Amino acid sequence: MDAEQARQVDHVLRQLGIPGVVAPEDPENLTGPWRVFDKADQATRKDTTADALAALAAKFRPSTPDPAPRRQSGPTRGFVLPPKKDDE
């Protein structure tokens, strides 16, 4: 992501309470790619971009899956024929 996308990602992560520090991969090159890290310290930080994206996706995933379709009792299509009269 670029610097503008990183600013937007940082804002969303903070709003949703997802941990992470959005920073450039190379602190000397602010126009280069940006990532999400666990800490701000460049010497000890670990890239957690994938974890942050997974946490973001989990926030918007439905809490319960859709229920399985219920089986219908009886026929769902066909013809209804009146009972045969013996008179005719």
PDB file of C-alpha atoms in Angstrom:
ATOM      1  CA  MET A   1       0.000   0.000   0.000  1.00  0.00           C
ATOM      2  CA  ASP A   2       1.121   3.536  -0.537  1.00  0.00           C
ATOM      3  CA  ALA A   3       1.212   6.365   2.028  1.00  0.00           C
ATOM      4  CA  GLU A   4      -2.398   7.497   1.422  1.00  0.00           C
ATOM      5  CA  GLN A   5      -3.749   3.947   1.660  1.00  0.00           C
ATOM      6  CA  ALA A   6      -1.652   3.454   4.802  1.00  0.00           C
ATOM      7  CA  ARG A   7      -3.259   6.509   6.391  1.00  0.00           C
ATOM      8  CA  GLN A   8      -6.715   5.095   5.660  1.00  0.00           C
ATOM      9  CA  VAL A   9      -5.783   1.631   6.948  1.00  0.00           C
ATOM     10  CA  ASP A  10      -4.361   3.139  10.130  1.00  0.00           C
ATOM     11  CA  HIS A  11      -7.594   5.064  10.692  1.00  0.00           C
ATOM     12  CA  VAL A  12      -9.765   1.952  10.235  1.00  0.00           C
ATOM     13  CA  LEU A  13      -7.556  -0.209  12.452  1.00  0.00           C
ATOM     14  CA  ARG A  14      -7.744   2.389  15.233  1.00  0.00           C
ATOM     15  CA  GLN A  15     -11.524   2.745  14.889  1.00  0.00           C
ATOM     16  CA  LEU A  16     -12.008  -1.015  15.195  1.00  0.00           C
ATOM     17  CA  GLY A  17      -9.449  -1.497  17.962  1.00  0.00           C
ATOM     18  CA  ILE A  18      -7.198  -3.750  15.886  1.00  0.00           C
ATOM     19  CA  PRO A  19      -3.576  -3.523  17.049  1.00  0.00           C
ATOM     20  CA  GLY A  20      -0.827  -2.546  14.640  1.00  0.00           C
ATOM     21  CA  VAL A  21       1.508   0.219  13.578  1.00  0.00           C
ATOM     22  CA  VAL A  22       1.225   1.288   9.953  1.00  0.00           C
ATOM     23  CA  ALA A  23       4.663   2.311   8.677  1.00  0.00           C
ATOM     24  CA  PRO A  24       6.793   2.226   5.550  1.00  0.00           C
ATOM     25  CA  GLU A  25       8.837  -0.926   4.948  1.00  0.00           C
ATOM     26  CA  ASP A  26      11.876   1.309   4.568  1.00  0.00           C
ATOM     27  CA  PRO A  27      11.711   4.331   6.902  1.00  0.00           C
ATOM     28  CA  GLU A  28      14.086   6.191   4.579  1.00  0.00           C
ATOM     29  CA  ASN A  29      11.668   5.821   1.645  1.00  0.00           C
ATOM     30  CA  LEU A  30       8.252   7.271   2.559  1.00  0.00           C
ATOM     31  CA  THR A  31       7.033   6.896  -1.029  1.00  0.00           C
ATOM     32  CA  GLY A  32       7.699   3.141  -1.029  1.00  0.00           C
ATOM     33  CA  PRO A  33       5.410   0.345   0.158  1.00  0.00           C
ATOM     34  CA  TRP A  34       3.846   0.485   3.618  1.00  0.00           C
ATOM     35  CA  ARG A  35       2.911  -2.426   5.903  1.00  0.00           C
ATOM     36  CA  VAL A  36       1.311  -3.095   9.288  1.00  0.00           C
ATOM     37  CA  PHE A  37       3.811  -3.975  12.035  1.00  0.00           C
ATOM     38  CA  ASP A  38       3.417  -5.137  15.629  1.00  0.00           C
ATOM     39  CA  LYS A  39       5.694  -2.358  17.002  1.00  0.00           C
ATOM     40  CA  ALA A  40       7.124   0.927  15.878  1.00  0.00           C
ATOM     41  CA  ASP A  41      10.733  -0.088  16.644  1.00  0.00           C
ATOM     42  CA  GLN A  42      12.291  -0.916  13.280  1.00  0.00           C
ATOM     43  CA  ALA A  43      14.915  -3.223  14.818  1.00  0.00           C
ATOM     44  CA  THR A  44      12.443  -5.552  16.533  1.00  0.00           C
ATOM     45  CA  ARG A  45       9.204  -5.116  14.597  1.00  0.00           C
ATOM     46  CA  LYS A  46       7.419  -7.962  12.849  1.00  0.00           C
ATOM     47  CA  ASP A  47       5.193  -7.633   9.765  1.00  0.00           C
ATOM     48  CA  THR A  48       1.590  -8.335  10.814  1.00  0.00           C
ATOM     49  CA  THR A  49      -0.192  -7.080   7.704  1.00  0.00           C
ATOM     50  CA  ALA A  50      -1.855 -10.446   7.020  1.00  0.00           C
ATOM     51  CA  ASP A  51      -3.010 -10.739  10.649  1.00  0.00           C
ATOM     52  CA  ALA A  52      -4.428  -7.213  10.592  1.00  0.00           C
ATOM     53  CA  LEU A  53      -6.334  -7.928   7.382  1.00  0.00           C
ATOM     54  CA  ALA A  54      -7.687 -11.191   8.838  1.00  0.00           C
ATOM     55  CA  ALA A  55      -8.821  -9.362  11.981  1.00  0.00           C
ATOM     56  CA  LEU A  56     -10.484  -6.726   9.837  1.00  0.00           C
ATOM     57  CA  ALA A  57     -12.315  -9.369   7.792  1.00  0.00           C
ATOM     58  CA  ALA A  58     -13.424 -11.125  10.999  1.00  0.00           C
ATOM     59  CA  LYS A  59     -15.023  -7.897  12.229  1.00  0.00           C
ATOM     60  CA  PHE A  60     -17.362  -7.885   9.233  1.00  0.00           C
ATOM     61  CA  ARG A  61     -18.008 -11.624   8.984  1.00  0.00           C
ATOM     62  CA  PRO A  62     -21.502 -12.639  10.103  1.00  0.00           C
ATOM     63  CA  SER A  63     -21.424 -13.893  13.682  1.00  0.00           C
ATOM     64  CA  THR A  64     -23.596 -16.882  12.825  1.00  0.00           C
ATOM     65  CA  PRO A  65     -23.578 -18.730   9.539  1.00  0.00           C
ATOM     66  CA  ASP A  66     -26.718 -18.900   7.461  1.00  0.00           C
ATOM     67  CA  PRO A  67     -28.901 -21.778   8.589  1.00  0.00           C
ATOM     68  CA  ALA A  68     -29.077 -24.817   6.370  1.00  0.00           C
ATOM     69  CA  PRO A  69     -32.169 -24.889   4.187  1.00  0.00           C
ATOM     70  CA  ARG A  70     -34.990 -26.826   5.827  1.00  0.00           C
ATOM     71  CA  ARG A  71     -36.418 -29.831   4.099  1.00  0.00           C
ATOM     72  CA  GLN A  72     -39.997 -29.359   3.063  1.00  0.00           C
ATOM     73  CA  SER A  73     -42.554 -31.851   4.293  1.00  0.00           C
ATOM     74  CA  GLY A  74     -44.585 -33.099   1.376  1.00  0.00           C
ATOM     75  CA  PRO A  75     -44.264 -32.409  -2.313  1.00  0.00           C
ATOM     76  CA  THR A  76     -43.151 -29.009  -3.474  1.00  0.00           C
ATOM     77  CA  ARG A  77     -44.681 -29.203  -6.938  1.00  0.00           C
ATOM     78  CA  GLY A  78     -47.157 -31.280  -8.856  1.00  0.00           C
ATOM     79  CA  PHE A  79     -50.871 -31.550  -9.459  1.00  0.00           C
ATOM     80  CA  VAL A  80     -53.719 -31.967  -7.030  1.00  0.00           C
ATOM     81  CA  LEU A  81     -56.286 -34.398  -8.401  1.00  0.00           C
ATOM     82  CA  PRO A  82     -59.750 -34.561  -6.940  1.00  0.00           C
ATOM     83  CA  PRO A  83     -60.899 -37.963  -5.747  1.00  0.00           C
ATOM     84  CA  LYS A  84     -62.482 -40.125  -8.421  1.00  0.00           C
ATOM     85  CA  LYS A  85     -66.272 -40.301  -8.183  1.00  0.00           C
ATOM     86  CA  ASP A  86     -67.855 -43.681  -8.769  1.00  0.00           C
ATOM     87  CA  ASP A  87     -71.027 -42.025 -10.168  1.00  0.00           C
ATOM     88  CA  GLU A  88     -69.531 -40.981 -13.414  1.00  0.00           C
TER      89      GLU A  88
END
